[in-house]
Amino acid sequence: MTEQPREQWSSRTGFLLAAIGSAVGLGNIWRFPAIAYENGGGAFLLPYLVALLTAGIPLLIMEYTIGRKYRMSPPVALRRMARPAETIGWWQVVISFVIATYYAVIIAWAVRYMGFSVGQQWGDDPEAFLFGDFLRAPETPGFMDGFVSGVLWPLLAVWVVVLVILAFGIRNGIELANKIFIPLLGVLFAALVIRALTLDGAADGLDALFTPNWSELGNGSVWVAAYGQIFFSLSIGFGIMVTYASYLGRRSDLTGSAMVAGFANSSFEILAGIGVFATLGHLAAAAGVGVHEVATAGIGLAFVAFPAVISEMPLGGLFGVLFFGSLVIAGLTSLISIVQVVVSAVQDRTGMGRLPAVFGVGGLIALVSILLFPTESGIFLLDASDHFINQYGIALAALVALVVIVWVLRQLPSLQQNANATSAIRLGVWWRICLGVVTPIVLGWMMVDSLRAEFDENYEGYSTGFLLSAGWSVAVGALLIGVILAFLPWPAGGENPDLDMEAPAERKDH
């Protein structure tokens, strides 16, 4: 069969916007501010910067290099290193599949809350509105509940948008969408932050966030939190950056691109911290309480605390549209990248065309998402799945991949040589030490620390049966399905993963 040249980004800027769009997601807005506040305030920025330089950027460079060198999605790229390593790649693909199914639901909530902001339909009790009127969540989680139409229809819309963008391919779909979405996100969020800074009490919120508690630097959990935040916010460990980098030209600057993407992501997180805590300072002042009493994270921050602020501030409806609009755009750019991992893996292994892969594989992800999560117990399924797939999927898969690539296959010297051949900033011993020693130790400690907490008490007080069925089974199932996919007899006609199928035209400097 005649091999088709692999799609490529039209420019380095296009790739960077896509990479930044993937990294900047919901966690930047609702996770980083709370993590920083709880772990030393302004002092947290020191371990955060150390984690970025010793784990985040080195891992980004490694994933960029693997993607560009082997020009394939994670399963085939890792198989080209060593056939058994393909299992790790499929494990990452299944993790992306799982994350995509529930990530889309949160975007759907944000779509609805853009509309709710105009009339402030949550009334005087945003928490009761979220869990009762909107999500119709029961007291305890169950299975096979009724559908929640108010979540179902925006979820359908989210999936239509994502699949249509992916159907247009790398340049005309993903790259073009990010060229529109990322500048728009910057404008929306800048406007939101400026408005937040003008609120009464904003200074108190910023003092609470940035006043350094230097004594916390001696606490090991603070450093683990810093590495965890960097790790989970940069879209590393589950195949996204390997996939995106596989569409780069052969002469692309990898280390420089990793630096730009890493610092852009961190800058957005700090900006998000300013906007969030300025807003929380206003909420605390209005309620006559300390900032610590209103500081929260995740769903509680976005869909309970922020609506409470919107209800009592001047021009609250506009502020709400800006905030939830930012969540929608940040979520979409990340969701597109997550689904692309699965689509690309199937394309590379089967030779399937773009449209059949997007609407077949992407359609399957959308179907699972629509069947499971816009239900009355969907919030509980989402919470458990997210916790376990993050802790025992992404982090564990990254740890295994690092150990295999660095210590078993000893690929770092080859990858370093490949990156240095075209990069302005050359890699040295520091890069190998970070990936061979520092990052595996930190990831290993995160595993131990997380498991210890897991066995001390059930996550969020859920029943053991529910956690086994909706949490542990998801994490373990991702690994088992990855193993099965690695050993499946794939249909003839796909890329031969044992050969370098690089077309002559792709050797040119694009």
GROMACS .gro file of C-alpha atoms in nm, residues 181-475:
model
  295
  181PHE     CA    1  -0.993   2.963   2.124
  182ILE     CA    2  -0.665   3.050   2.299
  183PRO     CA    3  -0.662   3.425   2.217
  184LEU     CA    4  -1.035   3.435   2.302
  185LEU     CA    5  -0.967   3.261   2.634
  186GLY     CA    6  -0.692   3.514   2.708
  187VAL     CA    7  -0.926   3.808   2.641
  188LEU     CA    8  -1.214   3.662   2.844
  189PHE     CA    9  -0.998   3.569   3.139
  190ALA     CA   10  -0.809   3.898   3.139
  191ALA     CA   11  -1.142   4.081   3.150
  192LEU     CA   12  -1.259   3.855   3.433
  193VAL     CA   13  -0.942   3.914   3.637
  194ILE     CA   14  -0.957   4.292   3.586
  195ARG     CA   15  -1.320   4.293   3.703
  196ALA     CA   16  -1.234   4.075   4.003
  197LEU     CA   17  -0.954   4.309   4.110
  198THR     CA   18  -1.199   4.600   4.131
  199LEU     CA   19  -1.430   4.421   4.377
  200ASP     CA   20  -1.449   4.517   4.744
  201GLY     CA   21  -1.240   4.275   4.946
  202ALA     CA   22  -1.023   4.171   4.650
  203ALA     CA   23  -0.707   4.280   4.832
  204ASP     CA   24  -0.792   4.055   5.127
  205GLY     CA   25  -0.829   3.760   4.894
  206LEU     CA   26  -0.493   3.827   4.730
  207ASP     CA   27  -0.328   3.866   5.070
  208ALA     CA   28  -0.467   3.527   5.171
  209LEU     CA   29  -0.330   3.366   4.855
  210PHE     CA   30   0.013   3.528   4.827
  211THR     CA   31   0.121   3.594   5.187
  212PRO     CA   32   0.406   3.344   5.223
  213ASN     CA   33   0.415   3.090   5.504
  214TRP     CA   34   0.782   2.997   5.476
  215SER     CA   35   0.759   2.734   5.750
  216GLU     CA   36   0.555   2.517   5.511
  217LEU     CA   37   0.862   2.465   5.291
  218GLY     CA   38   0.985   2.215   5.549
  219ASN     CA   39   0.670   2.007   5.501
  220GLY     CA   40   0.722   1.724   5.254
  221SER     CA   41   0.353   1.718   5.159
  222VAL     CA   42   0.384   2.072   5.023
  223TRP     CA   43   0.654   1.962   4.780
  224VAL     CA   44   0.451   1.657   4.678
  225ALA     CA   45   0.154   1.888   4.616
  226ALA     CA   46   0.371   2.112   4.396
  227TYR     CA   47   0.491   1.821   4.184
  228GLY     CA   48   0.140   1.681   4.167
  229GLN     CA   49  -0.001   2.012   4.043
  230ILE     CA   50   0.267   2.052   3.777
  231PHE     CA   51   0.225   1.693   3.667
  232PHE     CA   52  -0.153   1.699   3.634
  233SER     CA   53  -0.175   2.047   3.479
  234LEU     CA   54   0.067   1.998   3.189
  235SER     CA   55  -0.119   1.715   3.012
  236ILE     CA   56   0.173   1.476   3.055
  237GLY     CA   57   0.158   1.106   3.128
  238PHE     CA   58  -0.135   0.999   2.915
  239GLY     CA   59  -0.020   1.037   2.559
  240ILE     CA   60  -0.134   1.385   2.457
  241MET     CA   61   0.204   1.547   2.406
  242VAL     CA   62   0.351   1.240   2.235
  243THR     CA   63   0.056   1.249   1.995
  244TYR     CA   64   0.071   1.624   1.928
  245ALA     CA   65   0.450   1.615   1.878
  246SER     CA   66   0.414   1.333   1.624
  247TYR     CA   67   0.276   1.595   1.385
  248LEU     CA   68   0.583   1.821   1.416
  249GLY     CA   69   0.837   1.877   1.140
  250ARG     CA   70   1.176   1.710   1.172
  251ARG     CA   71   1.359   2.036   1.246
  252SER     CA   72   1.131   2.163   1.522
  253ASP     CA   73   1.285   2.317   1.834
  254LEU     CA   74   1.171   2.082   2.111
  255THR     CA   75   1.333   2.224   2.425
  256GLY     CA   76   1.233   2.581   2.341
  257SER     CA   77   0.876   2.472   2.271
  258ALA     CA   78   0.860   2.286   2.604
  259MET     CA   79   0.985   2.596   2.787
  260VAL     CA   80   0.724   2.818   2.621
  261ALA     CA   81   0.437   2.573   2.682
  262GLY     CA   82   0.542   2.505   3.042
  263PHE     CA   83   0.577   2.869   3.144
  264ALA     CA   84   0.263   2.973   2.954
  265ASN     CA   85   0.064   2.711   3.145
  266SER     CA   86   0.209   2.823   3.479
  267SER     CA   87   0.147   3.190   3.399
  268PHE     CA   88  -0.218   3.113   3.332
  269GLU     CA   89  -0.241   2.925   3.663
  270ILE     CA   90  -0.105   3.223   3.854
  271LEU     CA   91  -0.343   3.455   3.667
  272ALA     CA   92  -0.627   3.219   3.757
  273GLY     CA   93  -0.517   3.232   4.121
  274ILE     CA   94  -0.537   3.612   4.117
  275GLY     CA   95  -0.884   3.613   3.963
  276VAL     CA   96  -1.022   3.339   4.186
  277PHE     CA   97  -0.892   3.474   4.517
  278ALA     CA   98  -0.983   3.833   4.438
  279THR     CA   99  -1.337   3.701   4.386
  280LEU     CA  100  -1.329   3.489   4.703
  281GLY     CA  101  -1.204   3.793   4.897
  282HIS     CA  102  -1.514   3.979   4.783
  283LEU     CA  103  -1.737   3.688   4.885
  284ALA     CA  104  -1.575   3.673   5.229
  285ALA     CA  105  -1.611   4.049   5.279
  286ALA     CA  106  -1.977   4.041   5.178
  287ALA     CA  107  -2.045   3.753   5.418
  288GLY     CA  108  -1.840   3.905   5.699
  289VAL     CA  109  -1.616   3.599   5.732
  290GLY     CA  110  -1.251   3.517   5.672
  291VAL     CA  111  -1.126   3.412   5.330
  292HIS     CA  112  -1.040   3.070   5.471
  293GLU     CA  113  -1.411   3.004   5.527
  294VAL     CA  114  -1.501   3.047   5.160
  295ALA     CA  115  -1.183   2.911   4.997
  296THR     CA  116  -1.264   2.591   4.810
  297ALA     CA  117  -1.171   2.410   4.490
  298GLY     CA  118  -1.314   2.206   4.206
  299ILE     CA  119  -1.688   2.184   4.152
  300GLY     CA  120  -1.759   2.366   4.478
  301LEU     CA  121  -1.555   2.667   4.365
  302ALA     CA  122  -1.690   2.689   4.011
  303PHE     CA  123  -2.055   2.598   4.059
  304VAL     CA  124  -2.126   2.704   4.419
  305ALA     CA  125  -1.885   2.977   4.538
  306PHE     CA  126  -1.874   3.173   4.211
  307PRO     CA  127  -2.254   3.176   4.165
  308ALA     CA  128  -2.280   3.311   4.521
  309VAL     CA  129  -2.049   3.598   4.424
  310ILE     CA  130  -2.228   3.660   4.095
  311SER     CA  131  -2.563   3.695   4.274
  312GLU     CA  132  -2.460   3.990   4.486
  313MET     CA  133  -2.207   4.180   4.274
  314PRO     CA  134  -2.283   4.462   4.028
  315LEU     CA  135  -2.303   4.336   3.668
  316GLY     CA  136  -2.288   3.983   3.807
  317GLY     CA  137  -2.445   3.832   3.496
  318LEU     CA  138  -2.162   3.960   3.275
  319PHE     CA  139  -1.903   3.833   3.524
  320GLY     CA  140  -2.070   3.491   3.519
  321VAL     CA  141  -2.070   3.472   3.140
  322LEU     CA  142  -1.699   3.560   3.138
  323PHE     CA  143  -1.614   3.301   3.402
  324PHE     CA  144  -1.817   3.010   3.269
  325GLY     CA  145  -1.728   3.103   2.912
  326SER     CA  146  -1.362   3.071   3.011
  327LEU     CA  147  -1.433   2.728   3.159
  328VAL     CA  148  -1.603   2.616   2.837
  329ILE     CA  149  -1.317   2.727   2.613
  330ALA     CA  150  -1.041   2.592   2.841
  331GLY     CA  151  -1.230   2.265   2.866
  332LEU     CA  152  -1.287   2.231   2.491
  333THR     CA  153  -0.921   2.281   2.398
  334SER     CA  154  -0.822   2.013   2.648
  335LEU     CA  155  -1.099   1.771   2.549
  336ILE     CA  156  -1.002   1.796   2.181
  337SER     CA  157  -0.646   1.693   2.265
  338ILE     CA  158  -0.760   1.402   2.483
  339VAL     CA  159  -0.986   1.255   2.215
  340GLN     CA  160  -0.715   1.305   1.951
  341VAL     CA  161  -0.492   1.061   2.143
  342VAL     CA  162  -0.746   0.780   2.094
  343VAL     CA  163  -0.825   0.873   1.733
  344SER     CA  164  -0.456   0.891   1.638
  345ALA     CA  165  -0.374   0.558   1.806
  346VAL     CA  166  -0.644   0.375   1.612
  347GLN     CA  167  -0.544   0.545   1.287
  348ASP     CA  168  -0.177   0.456   1.330
  349ARG     CA  169  -0.248   0.092   1.415
  350THR     CA  170  -0.515   0.023   1.151
  351GLY     CA  171  -0.456   0.265   0.865
  352MET     CA  172  -0.813   0.390   0.910
  353GLY     CA  173  -0.898   0.722   0.746
  354ARG     CA  174  -0.949   1.041   0.942
  355LEU     CA  175  -1.327   1.062   0.918
  356PRO     CA  176  -1.401   0.696   1.002
  357ALA     CA  177  -1.163   0.717   1.299
  358VAL     CA  178  -1.311   1.041   1.433
  359PHE     CA  179  -1.675   0.943   1.400
  360GLY     CA  180  -1.617   0.576   1.485
  361VAL     CA  181  -1.377   0.600   1.777
  362GLY     CA  182  -1.474   0.952   1.884
  363GLY     CA  183  -1.839   0.859   1.846
  364LEU     CA  184  -1.788   0.561   2.080
  365ILE     CA  185  -1.634   0.787   2.346
  366ALA     CA  186  -1.927   1.027   2.308
  367LEU     CA  187  -2.178   0.740   2.337
  368VAL     CA  188  -2.023   0.613   2.663
  369SER     CA  189  -2.017   0.970   2.795
  370ILE     CA  190  -2.383   1.026   2.709
  371LEU     CA  191  -2.500   0.694   2.856
  372LEU     CA  192  -2.319   0.721   3.190
  373PHE     CA  193  -2.279   1.079   3.306
  374PRO     CA  194  -2.588   1.294   3.235
  375THR     CA  195  -2.773   1.077   3.488
  376GLU     CA  196  -2.885   1.142   3.842
  377SER     CA  197  -2.584   0.959   3.987
  378GLY     CA  198  -2.354   1.097   3.718
  379ILE     CA  199  -2.186   1.339   3.960
  380PHE     CA  200  -2.082   1.050   4.185
  381LEU     CA  201  -1.956   0.839   3.894
  382LEU     CA  202  -1.760   1.138   3.766
  383ASP     CA  203  -1.604   1.210   4.105
  384ALA     CA  204  -1.491   0.851   4.168
  385SER     CA  205  -1.369   0.791   3.813
  386ASP     CA  206  -1.172   1.115   3.809
  387HIS     CA  207  -1.002   1.047   4.142
  388PHE     CA  208  -0.894   0.691   4.065
  389ILE     CA  209  -0.796   0.739   3.699
  390ASN     CA  210  -0.580   1.038   3.798
  391GLN     CA  211  -0.410   0.878   4.096
  392TYR     CA  212  -0.375   0.521   3.970
  393GLY     CA  213  -0.396   0.576   3.596
  394ILE     CA  214  -0.212   0.886   3.479
  395ALA     CA  215   0.046   0.904   3.757
  396LEU     CA  216   0.112   0.530   3.768
  397ALA     CA  217   0.132   0.498   3.389
  398ALA     CA  218   0.381   0.785   3.380
  399LEU     CA  219   0.593   0.624   3.651
  400VAL     CA  220   0.598   0.288   3.467
  401ALA     CA  221   0.677   0.459   3.135
  402LEU     CA  222   0.967   0.651   3.292
  403VAL     CA  223   1.116   0.343   3.455
  404VAL     CA  224   1.087   0.143   3.133
  405ILE     CA  225   1.222   0.415   2.902
  406VAL     CA  226   1.501   0.537   3.132
  407TRP     CA  227   1.616   0.229   3.321
  408VAL     CA  228   1.503  -0.076   3.123
  409LEU     CA  229   1.540   0.040   2.762
  410ARG     CA  230   1.798   0.311   2.842
  411GLN     CA  231   1.660   0.542   2.576
  412LEU     CA  232   1.748   0.879   2.731
  413PRO     CA  233   2.085   0.923   2.554
  414SER     CA  234   1.921   0.857   2.216
  415LEU     CA  235   1.631   1.091   2.292
  416GLN     CA  236   1.870   1.357   2.418
  417GLN     CA  237   2.071   1.339   2.098
  418ASN     CA  238   1.754   1.366   1.890
  419ALA     CA  239   1.630   1.673   2.080
  420ASN     CA  240   1.970   1.846   2.083
  421ALA     CA  241   2.007   1.809   1.707
  422THR     CA  242   1.739   2.071   1.642
  423SER     CA  243   1.688   2.261   1.969
  424ALA     CA  244   1.823   2.598   2.072
  425ILE     CA  245   1.858   2.496   2.438
  426ARG     CA  246   2.072   2.184   2.461
  427LEU     CA  247   1.997   1.912   2.713
  428GLY     CA  248   2.265   1.794   2.951
  429VAL     CA  249   2.317   1.578   3.255
  430TRP     CA  250   2.052   1.771   3.449
  431TRP     CA  251   1.781   1.641   3.215
  432ARG     CA  252   1.883   1.277   3.262
  433ILE     CA  253   1.906   1.320   3.640
  434CYS     CA  254   1.560   1.480   3.655
  435LEU     CA  255   1.397   1.202   3.453
  436GLY     CA  256   1.605   0.916   3.587
  437VAL     CA  257   1.604   1.005   3.954
  438VAL     CA  258   1.401   1.307   4.068
  439THR     CA  259   1.073   1.250   3.885
  440PRO     CA  260   1.047   0.871   3.946
  441ILE     CA  261   1.111   0.924   4.318
  442VAL     CA  262   0.844   1.194   4.341
  443LEU     CA  263   0.592   0.991   4.142
  444GLY     CA  264   0.667   0.686   4.354
  445TRP     CA  265   0.615   0.883   4.672
  446MET     CA  266   0.287   1.022   4.535
  447MET     CA  267   0.170   0.664   4.481
  448VAL     CA  268   0.262   0.558   4.834
  449ASP     CA  269   0.108   0.869   4.989
  450SER     CA  270  -0.212   0.830   4.789
  451LEU     CA  271  -0.252   0.461   4.868
  452ARG     CA  272  -0.197   0.527   5.237
  453ALA     CA  273  -0.479   0.783   5.236
  454GLU     CA  274  -0.697   0.543   5.035
  455PHE     CA  275  -0.666   0.267   5.294
  456ASP     CA  276  -0.707   0.501   5.592
  457GLU     CA  277  -1.061   0.590   5.488
  458ASN     CA  278  -1.288   0.553   5.187
  459TYR     CA  279  -1.260   0.836   4.937
  460GLU     CA  280  -1.528   1.100   5.011
  461GLY     CA  281  -1.695   0.852   5.246
  462TYR     CA  282  -1.836   0.648   4.957
  463SER     CA  283  -1.926   0.285   5.023
  464THR     CA  284  -1.661   0.023   4.947
  465GLY     CA  285  -1.889  -0.139   4.690
  466PHE     CA  286  -1.934   0.186   4.500
  467LEU     CA  287  -1.559   0.260   4.503
  468LEU     CA  288  -1.482  -0.089   4.377
  469SER     CA  289  -1.729  -0.059   4.090
  470ALA     CA  290  -1.682   0.306   3.991
  471GLY     CA  291  -1.327   0.376   4.108
  472TRP     CA  292  -1.086   0.087   4.142
  473SER     CA  293  -1.243  -0.104   3.854
  474VAL     CA  294  -1.191   0.196   3.625
  475ALA     CA  295  -0.821   0.229   3.714
   0.00000   0.00000   0.00000
